[in-house]
Amino acid sequence: MAVVPYKEDTKGKKDQVASMFNNISKNYDLLNHLLSMGIDILWRKKAVKLLKKEQPKQILDIATGTGDFALEALSLRPEKITGVDISEGMLEVGRKKMKERGVDKIIELNVGDSENLQFPDNTFDAVIVSFGVRNFENLEKGLAEMFRVLKPSGSVVIIEFSKPKAFPFKQIFNFYFTSILPQIGKVISKDNSAYTYLPESVQEFPDGDRFIGILQQIGFKQTRCIPLTFGISSIYQGRK
Ligand SMILES: C[S@@+](CC[C@H](N)C(=O)[O-])C[C@H]1O[C@@H](n2cnc3c(N)ncnc32)[C@H](O)[C@@H]1O
């Protein structure tokens, strides 16, 4: 059984995930930075730096949400960054941010499903995803779509939560992640389930070598995993 945000709901994971992000979109940025104490910003910076040498001109940011990874990717000086997401609420917040910063000509945010991308094969020099893949209804389908739209030799860079393994950090973090974070998330976002779904979905998600194995199965080469902050998150990289 897939881990879904609203257990009583009969809708599929994709619809539930879109509703959940629509519900929390207004508070998403605040909660992200508060609950991670701003570390999420450093993680995105580090991930983008991995693409510096390649100087990608056309970048696709999958599950772009409010566009923070796309904004970080501006440091690569691309010609265009296209962000796609299934949550119109998240995109609305993102588009406002792009306008305010005067980058709405370079960063374009559109509704789009990562499992059925509306782009021809071999379109992008790089595909990036932060904290998106865990939410896909069909992970393999989403990854196969990324592979398809990448140009040959193009790179994928994915950030996703993983599970810390070392004592005592693992125990301390797990207490925070499963007991404290959902309470703060619930009060601020006013969504009873979103921040319970977060640790539950991370627990279920294949991390480390398991995720690398799936990337390789899809066809990605030169794969690697870079753990971040004791393994709370990881960067995964691969090449078409
Ligand atoms: C945790 S947010 C991450 C947003 C952003 N990348 C960031 O780093 O802040 C996850 C996003 O994935 C989107 N998402 C989930 N499944 C998706 C799918 N199948 N296609 C496109 N977006 C999806 C959600 O709507 C949500 O905006």
Short mmCIF file of C-alpha atoms and ligand atoms in Angstrom, two decimals:
data_model
loop_
_atom_site.label_atom_id
_atom_site.label_comp_id
_atom_site.label_asym_id
_atom_site.label_seq_id
_atom_site.Cartn_x
_atom_site.Cartn_y
_atom_site.Cartn_z
CA MET A 1 0.00 0.00 0.00
CA ALA A 2 1.34 3.41 -0.99
CA VAL A 3 1.83 5.95 1.80
CA VAL A 4 -0.72 8.72 1.17
CA PRO A 5 -1.41 12.01 2.97
CA TYR A 6 -5.09 11.40 3.76
CA LYS A 7 -5.67 7.79 4.77
CA GLU A 8 -9.48 8.04 4.84
CA ASP A 9 -9.59 9.49 1.33
CA THR A 10 -10.37 7.15 -1.57
CA LYS A 11 -8.52 9.23 -4.18
CA GLY A 12 -5.17 8.03 -5.55
CA LYS A 13 -1.80 9.26 -4.27
CA LYS A 14 -1.32 11.85 -7.04
CA ASP A 15 -4.64 13.62 -6.37
CA GLN A 16 -4.06 13.53 -2.63
CA VAL A 17 -0.52 14.92 -2.96
CA ALA A 18 -1.76 17.74 -5.21
CA SER A 19 -4.55 18.61 -2.71
CA MET A 20 -2.11 18.50 0.19
CA PHE A 21 0.35 20.89 -1.46
CA ASN A 22 -2.51 23.17 -2.52
CA ASN A 23 -3.58 23.26 1.16
CA ILE A 24 -0.14 24.10 2.55
CA SER A 25 1.18 26.23 -0.32
CA LYS A 26 0.83 29.57 1.49
CA ASN A 27 2.88 28.37 4.48
CA TYR A 28 5.19 25.98 2.61
CA ASP A 29 8.27 28.22 2.34
CA LEU A 30 8.06 29.37 5.95
CA LEU A 31 7.65 25.83 7.28
CA ASN A 32 10.42 24.47 5.06
CA HIS A 33 13.00 26.91 6.34
CA LEU A 34 11.74 26.84 9.93
CA LEU A 35 11.56 23.06 10.28
CA SER A 36 14.96 22.53 8.64
CA MET A 37 16.50 25.58 10.38
CA GLY A 38 17.44 26.85 6.94
CA ILE A 39 19.58 23.80 6.07
CA ASP A 40 17.37 23.04 3.05
CA ILE A 41 18.76 26.21 1.42
CA LEU A 42 22.35 24.94 1.81
CA TRP A 43 21.41 21.52 0.43
CA ARG A 44 19.96 23.06 -2.75
CA LYS A 45 23.07 25.25 -3.14
CA LYS A 46 25.36 22.23 -2.85
CA ALA A 47 23.30 20.24 -5.36
CA VAL A 48 23.32 23.04 -7.94
CA LYS A 49 27.11 23.39 -7.64
CA LEU A 50 27.45 19.85 -9.01
CA LEU A 51 26.27 21.17 -12.37
CA LYS A 52 28.66 24.13 -12.50
CA LYS A 53 31.16 22.50 -14.87
CA GLU A 54 28.46 21.41 -17.33
CA GLN A 55 26.93 24.87 -17.66
CA PRO A 56 23.49 23.57 -18.67
CA LYS A 57 21.55 26.02 -20.83
CA GLN A 58 18.12 24.39 -20.71
CA ILE A 59 17.11 23.17 -17.24
CA LEU A 60 13.95 21.37 -16.17
CA ASP A 61 12.98 21.59 -12.48
CA ILE A 62 10.55 18.76 -11.77
CA ALA A 63 8.08 19.11 -8.86
CA THR A 64 9.24 22.71 -8.67
CA GLY A 65 6.64 23.69 -6.04
CA THR A 66 7.28 27.32 -5.10
CA GLY A 67 10.41 27.32 -7.26
CA ASP A 68 13.26 27.40 -4.72
CA PHE A 69 15.46 24.89 -6.59
CA ALA A 70 14.82 26.74 -9.86
CA LEU A 71 15.86 30.01 -8.19
CA GLU A 72 19.04 28.41 -6.89
CA ALA A 73 19.81 27.08 -10.40
CA LEU A 74 19.94 30.68 -11.68
CA SER A 75 23.54 30.74 -10.40
CA LEU A 76 24.38 28.43 -13.34
CA ARG A 77 23.40 31.26 -15.71
CA PRO A 78 21.14 29.10 -17.92
CA GLU A 79 19.14 30.45 -20.85
CA LYS A 80 15.92 29.02 -19.45
CA ILE A 81 14.61 27.11 -16.46
CA THR A 82 11.25 25.40 -16.82
CA GLY A 83 9.51 24.29 -13.64
CA VAL A 84 6.61 21.84 -13.59
CA ASP A 85 4.31 20.81 -10.76
CA ILE A 86 0.88 19.27 -10.26
CA SER A 87 -0.10 21.78 -7.55
CA GLU A 88 -1.51 25.02 -8.94
CA GLY A 89 -1.38 26.51 -5.41
CA MET A 90 2.38 25.95 -5.10
CA LEU A 91 2.95 27.32 -8.62
CA GLU A 92 0.96 30.44 -7.82
CA VAL A 93 3.24 31.21 -4.84
CA GLY A 94 6.26 30.42 -7.03
CA ARG A 95 5.18 32.67 -9.92
CA LYS A 96 4.72 35.57 -7.49
CA LYS A 97 8.27 35.03 -6.21
CA MET A 98 9.72 34.98 -9.73
CA LYS A 99 7.91 38.21 -10.61
CA GLU A 100 9.05 39.96 -7.43
CA ARG A 101 12.66 39.01 -8.19
CA GLY A 102 12.36 39.98 -11.84
CA VAL A 103 13.32 36.52 -13.11
CA ASP A 104 9.97 35.47 -14.56
CA LYS A 105 11.36 35.67 -18.10
CA ILE A 106 14.07 33.08 -17.34
CA ILE A 107 12.08 30.86 -14.97
CA GLU A 108 8.76 29.66 -16.33
CA LEU A 109 6.46 27.66 -14.05
CA ASN A 110 3.80 25.42 -15.58
CA VAL A 111 1.34 22.80 -14.48
CA GLY A 112 2.72 19.42 -15.44
CA ASP A 113 2.85 15.83 -14.25
CA SER A 114 6.34 14.39 -13.86
CA GLU A 115 5.02 10.98 -14.84
CA ASN A 116 3.75 12.28 -18.18
CA LEU A 117 5.94 15.20 -19.26
CA GLN A 118 4.77 17.34 -22.16
CA PHE A 119 8.25 17.76 -23.70
CA PRO A 120 9.87 16.00 -26.66
CA ASP A 121 12.71 13.50 -26.12
CA ASN A 122 16.22 14.96 -25.62
CA THR A 123 15.12 18.50 -24.71
CA PHE A 124 17.05 19.46 -21.56
CA ASP A 125 20.73 19.71 -20.63
CA ALA A 126 19.90 19.05 -16.98
CA VAL A 127 16.92 17.85 -14.96
CA ILE A 128 16.74 18.76 -11.27
CA VAL A 129 14.31 17.68 -8.54
CA SER A 130 14.30 18.63 -4.87
CA PHE A 131 12.04 16.79 -2.43
CA GLY A 132 9.76 15.74 -5.28
CA VAL A 133 10.45 12.10 -6.19
CA ARG A 134 9.18 10.75 -2.85
CA ASN A 135 5.77 12.12 -3.72
CA PHE A 136 5.43 10.49 -7.13
CA GLU A 137 2.64 7.98 -7.52
CA ASN A 138 4.84 5.88 -9.79
CA LEU A 139 8.54 6.52 -9.07
CA GLU A 140 9.92 4.48 -11.98
CA LYS A 141 7.61 6.19 -14.47
CA GLY A 142 8.71 9.62 -13.23
CA LEU A 143 12.39 8.73 -13.46
CA ALA A 144 11.94 7.23 -16.93
CA GLU A 145 10.32 10.49 -18.07
CA MET A 146 13.33 12.46 -16.76
CA PHE A 147 15.62 10.16 -18.70
CA ARG A 148 13.57 10.59 -21.87
CA VAL A 149 13.55 14.40 -21.86
CA LEU A 150 17.26 14.70 -21.03
CA LYS A 151 19.68 15.19 -23.90
CA PRO A 152 22.31 12.45 -24.29
CA SER A 153 25.05 13.06 -21.63
CA GLY A 154 22.67 15.36 -19.75
CA SER A 155 22.65 15.18 -15.94
CA VAL A 156 19.98 14.55 -13.39
CA VAL A 157 20.43 15.93 -9.86
CA ILE A 158 17.91 14.84 -7.24
CA ILE A 159 17.70 15.82 -3.57
CA GLU A 160 15.52 13.68 -1.35
CA PHE A 161 15.18 12.87 2.33
CA SER A 162 17.00 9.75 3.42
CA LYS A 163 17.33 7.93 6.73
CA PRO A 164 20.22 8.79 9.08
CA LYS A 165 21.90 5.60 10.32
CA ALA A 166 24.45 6.56 12.97
CA PHE A 167 23.78 6.45 16.72
CA PRO A 168 22.83 8.76 18.46
CA PHE A 169 21.98 11.20 15.66
CA LYS A 170 19.50 8.74 14.15
CA GLN A 171 17.54 8.48 17.43
CA ILE A 172 17.56 12.23 18.11
CA PHE A 173 16.55 13.10 14.56
CA ASN A 174 13.80 10.46 14.45
CA PHE A 175 12.29 11.86 17.65
CA TYR A 176 12.28 15.35 16.12
CA PHE A 177 11.00 14.15 12.75
CA THR A 178 8.14 11.95 14.01
CA SER A 179 7.10 13.75 17.23
CA ILE A 180 7.99 17.45 17.12
CA LEU A 181 7.92 18.38 13.43
CA PRO A 182 4.34 17.08 12.79
CA GLN A 183 3.03 19.16 15.71
CA ILE A 184 4.65 22.40 14.50
CA GLY A 185 3.63 21.60 10.91
CA LYS A 186 0.01 21.00 11.95
CA VAL A 187 -0.30 24.25 13.89
CA ILE A 188 1.21 26.46 11.18
CA SER A 189 -0.11 24.77 8.03
CA LYS A 190 -3.53 23.92 9.55
CA ASP A 191 -3.37 20.65 7.63
CA ASN A 192 -3.68 17.73 10.05
CA SER A 193 -1.93 15.21 7.84
CA ALA A 194 0.76 16.93 5.74
CA TYR A 195 3.53 16.81 8.32
CA THR A 196 2.67 13.27 9.45
CA TYR A 197 2.79 12.17 5.80
CA LEU A 198 6.32 13.65 5.57
CA PRO A 199 8.11 11.24 7.99
CA GLU A 200 5.87 8.34 6.93
CA SER A 201 6.70 8.81 3.27
CA VAL A 202 10.43 9.16 4.02
CA GLN A 203 10.36 5.91 6.03
CA GLU A 204 8.84 4.10 3.05
CA PHE A 205 11.04 5.63 0.35
CA PRO A 206 14.06 3.74 -1.05
CA ASP A 207 17.19 5.69 -0.11
CA GLY A 208 20.95 5.34 -0.67
CA ASP A 209 21.99 2.26 -2.66
CA ARG A 210 18.37 1.24 -3.25
CA PHE A 211 17.61 4.51 -5.00
CA ILE A 212 20.87 4.34 -6.96
CA GLY A 213 19.85 0.82 -8.09
CA ILE A 214 16.54 2.18 -9.44
CA LEU A 215 18.31 5.02 -11.29
CA GLN A 216 20.62 2.48 -12.93
CA GLN A 217 17.68 0.26 -13.85
CA ILE A 218 16.11 3.22 -15.67
CA GLY A 219 19.35 3.65 -17.65
CA PHE A 220 21.26 6.39 -15.79
CA LYS A 221 25.04 6.02 -15.81
CA GLN A 222 27.80 7.49 -13.60
CA THR A 223 25.39 7.41 -10.67
CA ARG A 224 26.41 8.54 -7.22
CA CYS A 225 24.91 9.37 -3.85
CA ILE A 226 26.15 12.20 -1.63
CA PRO A 227 24.70 12.07 1.91
CA LEU A 228 23.92 15.48 3.48
CA THR A 229 23.94 16.39 7.20
CA PHE A 230 24.38 12.89 8.74
CA GLY A 231 22.18 11.40 6.03
CA ILE A 232 18.98 13.39 6.71
CA SER A 233 18.92 13.99 2.97
CA SER A 234 20.97 12.79 0.00
CA ILE A 235 21.87 14.13 -3.40
CA TYR A 236 21.66 11.60 -6.21
CA GLN A 237 23.32 12.27 -9.52
CA GLY A 238 23.23 10.39 -12.81
CA ARG A 239 23.92 10.90 -16.49
CA LYS A 240 21.98 9.85 -19.60
C1 LIG B 1 8.07 18.97 -1.03
S1 LIG B 1 7.57 19.85 -2.44
C2 LIG B 1 9.11 20.34 -3.15
C3 LIG B 1 9.06 21.64 -3.86
C4 LIG B 1 10.40 22.22 -4.30
N1 LIG B 1 11.06 21.39 -5.26
C5 LIG B 1 11.29 22.50 -3.11
O1 LIG B 1 12.43 22.03 -3.07
O2 LIG B 1 10.86 23.21 -2.20
C6 LIG B 1 7.06 18.54 -3.51
C7 LIG B 1 6.35 19.01 -4.76
O3 LIG B 1 6.21 17.89 -5.63
C8 LIG B 1 5.02 18.09 -6.38
N2 LIG B 1 4.66 16.84 -7.04
C9 LIG B 1 4.32 15.66 -6.46
N3 LIG B 1 4.05 14.74 -7.40
C10 LIG B 1 4.22 15.33 -8.60
C11 LIG B 1 4.07 14.91 -9.95
N4 LIG B 1 3.66 13.66 -10.26
N5 LIG B 1 4.36 15.78 -10.93
C12 LIG B 1 4.75 17.06 -10.65
N6 LIG B 1 4.88 17.52 -9.39
C13 LIG B 1 4.62 16.68 -8.38
C14 LIG B 1 4.05 18.61 -5.33
O4 LIG B 1 2.91 19.22 -5.87
C15 LIG B 1 4.96 19.57 -4.54
O5 LIG B 1 4.86 20.88 -5.00
#
